[in-house]
PDB file of C-alpha atoms in Angstrom:
ATOM      1  CA  MET A   1      57.730   6.822   6.407  1.00 70.00           C
ATOM      2  CA  SER A   2      59.074   5.408   9.653  1.00 72.00           C
ATOM      3  CA  HIS A   3      59.949   1.712   9.581  1.00 73.00           C
ATOM      4  CA  ALA A   4      59.787   1.256  13.359  1.00 83.00           C
ATOM      5  CA  PHE A   5      57.135  -1.192  14.557  1.00 93.00           C
ATOM      6  CA  THR A   6      55.472   0.234  17.672  1.00 89.00           C
ATOM      7  CA  MET A   7      52.268  -1.819  17.956  1.00 95.00           C
ATOM      8  CA  GLY A   8      51.597  -4.200  20.794  1.00 89.00           C
ATOM      9  CA  PRO A   9      51.978  -6.129  22.919  1.00 95.00           C
ATOM     10  CA  THR A  10      48.388  -7.229  22.140  1.00 97.00           C
ATOM     11  CA  LEU A  11      47.326  -7.408  18.471  1.00 98.00           C
ATOM     12  CA  LEU A  12      43.651  -8.318  18.067  1.00 98.00           C
ATOM     13  CA  PHE A  13      42.254  -9.660  14.792  1.00 98.00           C
ATOM     14  CA  ALA A  14      38.969  -8.177  13.579  1.00 98.00           C
ATOM     15  CA  PRO A  15      37.287  -9.684  10.493  1.00 98.00           C
ATOM     16  CA  ALA A  16      36.774  -7.029   7.828  1.00 98.00           C
ATOM     17  CA  ASP A  17      33.239  -8.252   7.090  1.00 98.00           C
ATOM     18  CA  ARG A  18      32.242  -7.312  10.662  1.00 98.00           C
ATOM     19  CA  PRO A  19      32.896  -3.530  10.755  1.00 98.00           C
ATOM     20  CA  GLU A  20      30.857  -3.131  13.938  1.00 98.00           C
ATOM     21  CA  ARG A  21      33.724  -4.881  15.728  1.00 97.00           C
ATOM     22  CA  PHE A  22      36.492  -2.506  14.601  1.00 98.00           C
ATOM     23  CA  ALA A  23      36.064   0.195  17.249  1.00 97.00           C
ATOM     24  CA  LYS A  24      35.464  -2.363  20.001  1.00 97.00           C
ATOM     25  CA  ALA A  25      38.686  -4.137  19.089  1.00 98.00           C
ATOM     26  CA  ALA A  26      40.576  -0.841  19.163  1.00 98.00           C
ATOM     27  CA  GLU A  27      39.180  -0.085  22.614  1.00 97.00           C
ATOM     28  CA  ARG A  28      40.240  -3.461  23.976  1.00 96.00           C
ATOM     29  CA  ALA A  29      43.664  -4.112  22.438  1.00 97.00           C
ATOM     30  CA  ASP A  30      46.873  -2.205  21.825  1.00 96.00           C
ATOM     31  CA  ALA A  31      46.470  -2.600  18.062  1.00 97.00           C
ATOM     32  CA  VAL A  32      43.981  -4.060  15.583  1.00 98.00           C
ATOM     33  CA  ILE A  33      44.584  -6.360  12.625  1.00 98.00           C
ATOM     34  CA  ILE A  34      41.737  -5.823  10.143  1.00 98.00           C
ATOM     35  CA  ASP A  35      41.545  -9.199   8.425  1.00 98.00           C
ATOM     36  CA  LEU A  36      40.828  -9.530   4.714  1.00 98.00           C
ATOM     37  CA  GLU A  37      42.091 -13.117   4.552  1.00 97.00           C
ATOM     38  CA  ASP A  38      40.947 -16.268   6.351  1.00 93.00           C
ATOM     39  CA  ALA A  39      38.240 -14.666   8.480  1.00 94.00           C
ATOM     40  CA  VAL A  40      36.339 -13.452   5.417  1.00 97.00           C
ATOM     41  CA  ALA A  41      34.439 -15.758   3.060  1.00 97.00           C
ATOM     42  CA  PRO A  42      35.208 -15.313  -0.656  1.00 97.00           C
ATOM     43  CA  VAL A  43      31.753 -13.912  -1.392  1.00 97.00           C
ATOM     44  CA  ALA A  44      32.184 -11.279   1.317  1.00 98.00           C
ATOM     45  CA  LYS A  45      35.649 -10.026   0.422  1.00 98.00           C
ATOM     46  CA  ALA A  46      34.574  -7.146  -1.844  1.00 98.00           C
ATOM     47  CA  GLN A  47      32.354  -5.597   0.837  1.00 98.00           C
ATOM     48  CA  ALA A  48      35.005  -6.346   3.461  1.00 98.00           C
ATOM     49  CA  ARG A  49      37.502  -4.235   1.520  1.00 98.00           C
ATOM     50  CA  GLU A  50      35.054  -1.327   1.430  1.00 98.00           C
ATOM     51  CA  ASN A  51      34.451  -1.712   5.160  1.00 98.00           C
ATOM     52  CA  MET A  52      38.198  -1.450   5.758  1.00 98.00           C
ATOM     53  CA  VAL A  53      38.521   1.636   3.542  1.00 98.00           C
ATOM     54  CA  ALA A  54      35.630   3.351   5.346  1.00 98.00           C
ATOM     55  CA  SER A  55      36.961   2.604   8.831  1.00 98.00           C
ATOM     56  CA  THR A  56      38.476   5.364  10.936  1.00 97.00           C
ATOM     57  CA  LEU A  57      40.842   3.616  13.331  1.00 98.00           C
ATOM     58  CA  ASP A  58      44.187   5.120  14.360  1.00 97.00           C
ATOM     59  CA  PRO A  59      46.637   4.199  11.543  1.00 97.00           C
ATOM     60  CA  THR A  60      49.499   4.017  14.048  1.00 96.00           C
ATOM     61  CA  LYS A  61      47.642   1.227  15.865  1.00 97.00           C
ATOM     62  CA  THR A  62      46.087  -0.599  12.918  1.00 98.00           C
ATOM     63  CA  MET A  63      47.340  -2.973  10.258  1.00 98.00           C
ATOM     64  CA  VAL A  64      45.505  -4.817   7.481  1.00 98.00           C
ATOM     65  CA  ARG A  65      46.055  -8.497   6.767  1.00 98.00           C
ATOM     66  CA  ILE A  66      45.940  -9.093   3.029  1.00 98.00           C
ATOM     67  CA  ASN A  67      45.677 -12.376   1.153  1.00 98.00           C
ATOM     68  CA  ALA A  68      48.779 -14.232  -0.025  1.00 98.00           C
ATOM     69  CA  LEU A  69      50.641 -12.421  -2.783  1.00 98.00           C
ATOM     70  CA  ASP A  70      50.199 -15.292  -5.250  1.00 97.00           C
ATOM     71  CA  THR A  71      46.396 -15.066  -5.090  1.00 97.00           C
ATOM     72  CA  PRO A  72      44.115 -12.850  -7.233  1.00 96.00           C
ATOM     73  CA  ASP A  73      42.722 -11.306  -4.043  1.00 98.00           C
ATOM     74  CA  ALA A  74      46.085  -9.795  -3.094  1.00 98.00           C
ATOM     75  CA  ALA A  75      46.059  -7.153  -5.834  1.00 98.00           C
ATOM     76  CA  LEU A  76      42.489  -6.188  -4.941  1.00 98.00           C
ATOM     77  CA  ASP A  77      43.450  -5.980  -1.252  1.00 98.00           C
ATOM     78  CA  LEU A  78      46.443  -3.763  -1.979  1.00 98.00           C
ATOM     79  CA  ALA A  79      44.380  -1.440  -4.167  1.00 98.00           C
ATOM     80  CA  ALA A  80      41.869  -1.082  -1.343  1.00 98.00           C
ATOM     81  CA  VAL A  81      44.550  -0.446   1.282  1.00 98.00           C
ATOM     82  CA  ALA A  82      46.013   2.266  -0.958  1.00 98.00           C
ATOM     83  CA  ARG A  83      42.650   4.082  -0.647  1.00 98.00           C
ATOM     84  CA  SER A  84      42.722   3.797   3.141  1.00 98.00           C
ATOM     85  CA  PRO A  85      44.773   5.670   5.762  1.00 97.00           C
ATOM     86  CA  TYR A  86      46.577   2.471   6.741  1.00 98.00           C
ATOM     87  CA  ARG A  87      50.176   1.899   5.710  1.00 97.00           C
ATOM     88  CA  THR A  88      51.063  -1.199   7.712  1.00 98.00           C
ATOM     89  CA  ILE A  89      50.014  -4.483   6.125  1.00 98.00           C
ATOM     90  CA  MET A  90      50.381  -8.087   7.159  1.00 98.00           C
ATOM     91  CA  VAL A  91      51.112 -10.380   4.222  1.00 98.00           C
ATOM     92  CA  ALA A  92      49.569 -13.819   4.714  1.00 98.00           C
ATOM     93  CA  LYS A  93      51.610 -16.906   3.802  1.00 97.00           C
ATOM     94  CA  ALA A  94      54.669 -14.807   2.994  1.00 98.00           C
ATOM     95  CA  SER A  95      57.615 -16.684   1.506  1.00 97.00           C
ATOM     96  CA  ASP A  96      58.787 -14.647  -1.510  1.00 98.00           C
ATOM     97  CA  PRO A  97      61.324 -11.929  -0.597  1.00 98.00           C
ATOM     98  CA  ALA A  98      61.105 -10.319  -4.047  1.00 98.00           C
ATOM     99  CA  GLY A  99      57.332 -10.039  -3.827  1.00 98.00           C
ATOM    100  CA  VAL A 100      57.475  -8.488  -0.366  1.00 98.00           C
ATOM    101  CA  ALA A 101      60.301  -6.111  -1.360  1.00 98.00           C
ATOM    102  CA  ALA A 102      58.059  -4.765  -4.132  1.00 98.00           C
ATOM    103  CA  LEU A 103      55.605  -3.480  -1.495  1.00 98.00           C
ATOM    104  CA  ALA A 104      57.821  -0.462  -0.887  1.00 96.00           C
ATOM    105  CA  ASP A 105      54.914   1.893  -0.117  1.00 95.00           C
ATOM    106  CA  PHE A 106      53.998  -0.098   3.002  1.00 97.00           C
ATOM    107  CA  ASN A 107      55.457  -1.201   6.286  1.00 97.00           C
ATOM    108  CA  VAL A 108      55.114  -4.958   6.057  1.00 98.00           C
ATOM    109  CA  VAL A 109      54.570  -7.608   8.697  1.00 98.00           C
ATOM    110  CA  VAL A 110      55.358 -10.948   7.079  1.00 98.00           C
ATOM    111  CA  LEU A 111      53.253 -13.853   8.306  1.00 98.00           C
ATOM    112  CA  CYS A 112      55.421 -16.947   7.856  1.00 98.00           C
ATOM    113  CA  GLU A 113      53.011 -19.884   8.068  1.00 96.00           C
ATOM    114  CA  SER A 114      54.392 -22.443   5.648  1.00 96.00           C
ATOM    115  CA  ALA A 115      57.569 -24.477   5.446  1.00 95.00           C
ATOM    116  CA  ALA A 116      58.788 -22.178   2.668  1.00 96.00           C
ATOM    117  CA  GLY A 117      57.904 -19.123   4.725  1.00 97.00           C
ATOM    118  CA  ILE A 118      59.841 -20.271   7.783  1.00 97.00           C
ATOM    119  CA  LEU A 119      62.886 -21.110   5.657  1.00 97.00           C
ATOM    120  CA  ALA A 120      62.656 -17.648   4.033  1.00 98.00           C
ATOM    121  CA  ALA A 121      62.324 -15.819   7.359  1.00 98.00           C
ATOM    122  CA  SER A 122      65.947 -14.651   7.417  1.00 98.00           C
ATOM    123  CA  ALA A 123      65.760 -13.268   3.869  1.00 98.00           C
ATOM    124  CA  LEU A 124      62.450 -11.567   4.622  1.00 98.00           C
ATOM    125  CA  ALA A 125      63.800 -10.038   7.854  1.00 98.00           C
ATOM    126  CA  GLN A 126      66.579  -8.320   5.922  1.00 98.00           C
ATOM    127  CA  LEU A 127      64.169  -6.316   3.726  1.00 98.00           C
ATOM    128  CA  PRO A 128      64.011  -2.629   4.703  1.00 97.00           C
ATOM    129  CA  ASN A 129      60.205  -2.436   4.431  1.00 97.00           C
ATOM    130  CA  VAL A 130      59.689  -5.462   6.702  1.00 98.00           C
ATOM    131  CA  VAL A 131      59.046  -4.170  10.214  1.00 97.00           C
ATOM    132  CA  ALA A 132      58.039  -7.403  11.951  1.00 97.00           C
ATOM    133  CA  LEU A 133      57.671 -11.144  11.448  1.00 98.00           C
ATOM    134  CA  MET A 134      54.898 -13.379  12.738  1.00 98.00           C
ATOM    135  CA  TRP A 135      54.561 -17.127  12.542  1.00 98.00           C
ATOM    136  CA  GLY A 136      51.398 -19.210  12.193  1.00 95.00           C
ATOM    137  CA  ALA A 137      51.122 -22.766  13.466  1.00 93.00           C
ATOM    138  CA  GLU A 138      48.098 -24.394  11.853  1.00 91.00           C
ATOM    139  CA  ASP A 139      48.790 -23.350   8.254  1.00 92.00           C
ATOM    140  CA  LEU A 140      52.402 -24.401   8.767  1.00 94.00           C
ATOM    141  CA  VAL A 141      51.468 -27.918   9.806  1.00 94.00           C
ATOM    142  CA  ALA A 142      48.895 -28.120   7.017  1.00 91.00           C
ATOM    143  CA  SER A 143      51.598 -27.166   4.506  1.00 90.00           C
ATOM    144  CA  LEU A 144      53.569 -30.177   5.726  1.00 94.00           C
ATOM    145  CA  GLY A 145      50.632 -32.535   5.355  1.00 94.00           C
ATOM    146  CA  GLY A 146      50.029 -32.734   9.097  1.00 95.00           C
ATOM    147  CA  THR A 147      46.790 -32.410  10.994  1.00 93.00           C
ATOM    148  CA  SER A 148      47.501 -30.489  14.208  1.00 93.00           C
ATOM    149  CA  SER A 149      50.230 -28.219  15.565  1.00 94.00           C
ATOM    150  CA  ARG A 150      49.595 -29.347  19.143  1.00 94.00           C
ATOM    151  CA  PHE A 151      49.414 -32.672  20.950  1.00 93.00           C
ATOM    152  CA  THR A 152      45.809 -33.609  21.538  1.00 90.00           C
ATOM    153  CA  ALA A 153      46.301 -36.315  24.190  1.00 92.00           C
ATOM    154  CA  GLY A 154      48.800 -37.626  26.717  1.00 93.00           C
ATOM    155  CA  LEU A 155      51.178 -35.782  29.010  1.00 89.00           C
ATOM    156  CA  ARG A 156      51.947 -33.149  26.379  1.00 92.00           C
ATOM    157  CA  ALA A 157      48.324 -32.412  25.505  1.00 90.00           C
ATOM    158  CA  GLY A 158      47.951 -28.786  24.492  1.00 90.00           C
ATOM    159  CA  SER A 159      51.687 -28.292  23.895  1.00 92.00           C
ATOM    160  CA  TYR A 160      53.108 -27.549  20.478  1.00 95.00           C
ATOM    161  CA  ARG A 161      54.594 -30.443  18.525  1.00 95.00           C
ATOM    162  CA  ASP A 162      58.350 -30.276  17.960  1.00 95.00           C
ATOM    163  CA  VAL A 163      58.124 -29.000  14.385  1.00 96.00           C
ATOM    164  CA  ALA A 164      55.967 -26.083  15.500  1.00 96.00           C
ATOM    165  CA  MET A 165      58.405 -25.177  18.281  1.00 97.00           C
ATOM    166  CA  LEU A 166      61.288 -25.341  15.807  1.00 97.00           C
ATOM    167  CA  ALA A 167      59.494 -22.983  13.424  1.00 97.00           C
ATOM    168  CA  ARG A 168      58.638 -20.611  16.272  1.00 98.00           C
ATOM    169  CA  SER A 169      62.272 -20.473  17.356  1.00 98.00           C
ATOM    170  CA  GLN A 170      63.582 -20.045  13.820  1.00 98.00           C
ATOM    171  CA  LEU A 171      61.327 -17.069  13.195  1.00 98.00           C
ATOM    172  CA  LEU A 172      62.308 -15.472  16.505  1.00 98.00           C
ATOM    173  CA  LEU A 173      66.001 -15.885  15.726  1.00 98.00           C
ATOM    174  CA  ALA A 174      65.601 -14.497  12.194  1.00 98.00           C
ATOM    175  CA  ALA A 175      63.788 -11.423  13.485  1.00 97.00           C
ATOM    176  CA  GLY A 176      66.318 -10.853  16.231  1.00 96.00           C
ATOM    177  CA  ALA A 177      69.307 -11.255  13.935  1.00 97.00           C
ATOM    178  CA  PHE A 178      68.143  -8.365  11.764  1.00 96.00           C
ATOM    179  CA  GLY A 179      66.647  -6.098  14.415  1.00 94.00           C
ATOM    180  CA  LYS A 180      62.989  -6.737  13.602  1.00 96.00           C
ATOM    181  CA  VAL A 181      60.125  -7.410  15.994  1.00 96.00           C
ATOM    182  CA  ALA A 182      58.885 -11.004  16.318  1.00 98.00           C
ATOM    183  CA  ILE A 183      55.154 -11.587  16.878  1.00 98.00           C
ATOM    184  CA  ASP A 184      53.959 -14.789  18.487  1.00 98.00           C
ATOM    185  CA  SER A 185      51.119 -16.755  16.938  1.00 97.00           C
ATOM    186  CA  ILE A 186      47.552 -16.767  18.218  1.00 96.00           C
ATOM    187  CA  TYR A 187      46.332 -19.132  20.925  1.00 96.00           C
ATOM    188  CA  ALA A 188      43.339 -20.705  19.230  1.00 93.00           C
ATOM    189  CA  ASP A 189      41.634 -22.197  22.321  1.00 93.00           C
ATOM    190  CA  PHE A 190      40.305 -18.853  23.575  1.00 93.00           C
ATOM    191  CA  ALA A 191      38.502 -20.494  26.505  1.00 95.00           C
ATOM    192  CA  ASP A 192      41.816 -21.773  27.921  1.00 95.00           C
ATOM    193  CA  LEU A 193      43.122 -18.584  29.529  1.00 97.00           C
ATOM    194  CA  GLU A 194      45.509 -20.527  31.779  1.00 96.00           C
ATOM    195  CA  GLY A 195      47.228 -22.054  28.763  1.00 95.00           C
ATOM    196  CA  LEU A 196      47.325 -18.647  27.088  1.00 97.00           C
ATOM    197  CA  ALA A 197      48.952 -17.109  30.174  1.00 97.00           C
ATOM    198  CA  GLU A 198      51.689 -19.748  30.176  1.00 96.00           C
ATOM    199  CA  GLU A 199      52.361 -19.334  26.457  1.00 97.00           C
ATOM    200  CA  SER A 200      52.321 -15.516  26.706  1.00 97.00           C
ATOM    201  CA  GLU A 201      54.838 -15.563  29.562  1.00 96.00           C
ATOM    202  CA  ASP A 202      57.126 -17.719  27.460  1.00 97.00           C
ATOM    203  CA  ALA A 203      56.704 -15.401  24.464  1.00 97.00           C
ATOM    204  CA  MET A 204      57.618 -12.358  26.524  1.00 95.00           C
ATOM    205  CA  ALA A 205      60.574 -14.025  28.244  1.00 94.00           C
ATOM    206  CA  SER A 206      61.901 -15.450  24.962  1.00 96.00           C
ATOM    207  CA  GLY A 207      61.883 -12.092  23.187  1.00 95.00           C
ATOM    208  CA  PHE A 208      58.674 -11.885  21.171  1.00 97.00           C
ATOM    209  CA  GLY A 209      57.710  -8.213  21.063  1.00 95.00           C
ATOM    210  CA  ALA A 210      53.987  -8.847  20.698  1.00 96.00           C
ATOM    211  CA  LYS A 211      51.402 -11.623  20.561  1.00 98.00           C
ATOM    212  CA  ALA A 212      48.391 -11.845  18.280  1.00 98.00           C
ATOM    213  CA  CYS A 213      44.972 -12.814  19.615  1.00 97.00           C
ATOM    214  CA  ILE A 214      41.527 -13.631  18.276  1.00 97.00           C
ATOM    215  CA  HIS A 215      39.183 -12.840  21.165  1.00 97.00           C
ATOM    216  CA  PRO A 216      38.856  -9.784  23.424  1.00 97.00           C
ATOM    217  CA  SER A 217      39.063 -11.981  26.538  1.00 97.00           C
ATOM    218  CA  GLN A 218      42.662 -12.831  25.636  1.00 98.00           C
ATOM    219  CA  VAL A 219      43.888  -9.232  25.748  1.00 97.00           C
ATOM    220  CA  ALA A 220      44.153  -8.853  29.522  1.00 97.00           C
ATOM    221  CA  VAL A 221      45.984 -12.168  29.852  1.00 97.00           C
ATOM    222  CA  ILE A 222      48.631 -11.212  27.307  1.00 97.00           C
ATOM    223  CA  ARG A 223      49.055  -7.740  28.761  1.00 96.00           C
ATOM    224  CA  ALA A 224      49.558  -9.218  32.215  1.00 95.00           C
ATOM    225  CA  ALA A 225      52.314 -11.470  30.897  1.00 96.00           C
ATOM    226  CA  TYR A 226      54.136  -8.538  29.311  1.00 95.00           C
ATOM    227  CA  ARG A 227      53.706  -6.181  32.259  1.00 93.00           C
ATOM    228  CA  PRO A 228      56.499  -6.597  34.860  1.00 89.00           C
ATOM    229  CA  SER A 229      55.545  -6.740  38.530  1.00 87.00           C
ATOM    230  CA  ASP A 230      56.363  -3.901  40.912  1.00 89.00           C
ATOM    231  CA  ASP A 231      59.073  -6.094  42.431  1.00 89.00           C
ATOM    232  CA  ASP A 232      60.586  -6.715  38.988  1.00 87.00           C
ATOM    233  CA  VAL A 233      60.651  -2.988  38.265  1.00 89.00           C
ATOM    234  CA  ALA A 234      62.201  -2.165  41.642  1.00 91.00           C
ATOM    235  CA  ALA A 235      64.871  -4.848  41.200  1.00 90.00           C
ATOM    236  CA  ALA A 236      65.701  -3.598  37.698  1.00 89.00           C
ATOM    237  CA  ARG A 237      66.056  -0.019  38.912  1.00 92.00           C
ATOM    238  CA  GLU A 238      68.258  -1.114  41.804  1.00 92.00           C
ATOM    239  CA  LEU A 239      70.485  -3.120  39.493  1.00 91.00           C
ATOM    240  CA  LEU A 240      70.878  -0.295  36.968  1.00 91.00           C
ATOM    241  CA  ALA A 241      71.656   2.162  39.757  1.00 90.00           C
ATOM    242  CA  ALA A 242      74.346  -0.207  41.005  1.00 90.00           C
ATOM    243  CA  ALA A 243      75.774  -0.404  37.496  1.00 89.00           C
ATOM    244  CA  ASP A 244      75.962   3.381  37.281  1.00 89.00           C
ATOM    245  CA  ALA A 245      77.729   3.487  40.649  1.00 88.00           C
ATOM    246  CA  ALA A 246      80.185   0.727  39.665  1.00 87.00           C
ATOM    247  CA  GLY A 247      81.123   2.442  36.407  1.00 83.00           C
ATOM    248  CA  THR A 248      82.590  -0.758  34.931  1.00 76.00           C
ATOM    249  CA  GLY A 249      81.389  -3.369  32.468  1.00 74.00           C
ATOM    250  CA  VAL A 250      81.356  -6.243  34.965  1.00 85.00           C
ATOM    251  CA  PHE A 251      80.689  -5.955  38.687  1.00 88.00           C
ATOM    252  CA  ALA A 252      79.390  -7.905  41.673  1.00 87.00           C
ATOM    253  CA  PHE A 253      75.830  -7.280  42.867  1.00 88.00           C
ATOM    254  CA  GLN A 254      74.110  -9.157  45.686  1.00 87.00           C
ATOM    255  CA  GLY A 255      76.566 -12.031  45.407  1.00 85.00           C
ATOM    256  CA  GLN A 256      76.367 -12.418  41.603  1.00 85.00           C
ATOM    257  CA  MET A 257      78.490 -11.216  38.726  1.00 85.00           C
ATOM    258  CA  VAL A 258      76.630  -8.782  36.475  1.00 88.00           C
ATOM    259  CA  ASP A 259      77.534  -8.013  32.874  1.00 83.00           C
ATOM    260  CA  GLY A 260      75.999  -6.483  29.749  1.00 85.00           C
ATOM    261  CA  PRO A 261      73.262  -9.015  28.948  1.00 79.00           C
ATOM    262  CA  ILE A 262      71.893  -8.903  32.481  1.00 86.00           C
ATOM    263  CA  LEU A 263      71.795  -5.107  32.356  1.00 87.00           C
ATOM    264  CA  LEU A 264      69.973  -5.315  29.018  1.00 82.00           C
ATOM    265  CA  HIS A 265      67.318  -7.533  30.600  1.00 82.00           C
ATOM    266  CA  ALA A 266      66.847  -4.931  33.354  1.00 87.00           C
ATOM    267  CA  GLN A 267      66.500  -2.151  30.776  1.00 85.00           C
ATOM    268  CA  GLN A 268      63.891  -4.170  28.883  1.00 80.00           C
ATOM    269  CA  THR A 269      61.933  -4.703  32.106  1.00 85.00           C
ATOM    270  CA  LEU A 270      61.722  -0.934  32.604  1.00 86.00           C
ATOM    271  CA  ARG A 271      60.665  -0.438  28.981  1.00 80.00           C
ATOM    272  CA  ARG A 272      57.825  -2.933  29.359  1.00 81.00           C
ATOM    273  CA  ALA A 273      56.745  -1.132  32.527  1.00 83.00           C
ATOM    274  CA  THR A 274      56.405   2.133  30.601  1.00 75.00           C
ATOM    275  CA  PRO A 275      55.418   0.999  27.083  1.00 62.00           C
ATOM    276  CA  ASP A 276      54.227   4.458  25.999  1.00 59.00           C
ATOM    277  CA  SER A 277      57.515   6.196  26.666  1.00 54.00           C
ATOM    278  CA  PRO A 278      59.394   7.235  23.481  1.00 49.00           C
ATOM    279  CA  ASP A 279      62.387   5.152  24.527  1.00 46.00           C
ATOM    280  CA  ALA A 280      60.312   2.052  25.115  1.00 46.00           C
ATOM    281  CA  ARG A 281      58.405   2.317  21.833  1.00 44.00           C
ATOM    282  CA  SER A 282      61.600   2.720  19.819  1.00 43.00           C
ATOM    283  CA  HIS A 283      63.001  -0.455  21.330  1.00 41.00           C
ATOM    284  CA  MET A 284      59.885  -2.583  21.614  1.00 43.00           C
ATOM    285  CA  GLY A 285      60.797  -6.197  21.326  1.00 42.00           C
ATOM    286  CA  HIS A 286      64.531  -5.669  21.529  1.00 40.00           C
TER     287      HIS A 286
END
């Protein structure tokens, strides 16, 4: 089983108790997260699992979010996933490296959405079956006893509070340090597409390989942020051609010194421009 994560850049949640939404989500987004956790009421979870098992989405573009490993629902979720064609799971409220390591039959996306989860991100990223890490803002703040991950008034209204930004950065660094893909959290205010665009641009530029979303209207906005402009692509090609002609590690180009990191940025721009190419998919997010 390959441990490369190739989904994204848009990952759209679909509640497992609404199977009529599965195919629509797959048509809209790059990948679907069938949700057995928060989006499904306790009384509906049994039927939701059967809906997931009966679904026929592309396994290479589908993952299943299961309940936290320390809950009774987790074992039932895993048993259901084992009967399905899906082998990529997202573990909610992940914080226990030993528990995640035991899921050796699956590619695992760890959802770090508690203080313990963020502090365990580096240990989780080192596990061979972990293919990506995602962070969650609201559960994180709730785990700290707070009430909101974002400022609700004043000049910083809508922006993440400092503790949320710290957690976001820590997860990104942990994923990057061990060669795993980082997934940015959802943008809950799905009517605020301008705010989503700004946050998606920052996610792409900072190194997040994908961003999760909760509404189909958010897909186009995230894709636009990840897709380089024609001018960006042309500039990247020109720079890489100049590097080939120079034949050295450091050279001058258009009045600026160019070295390895700048060339890497240009290569990543071309990969995002052609996300379906084998080279791009093997390096997504890095």
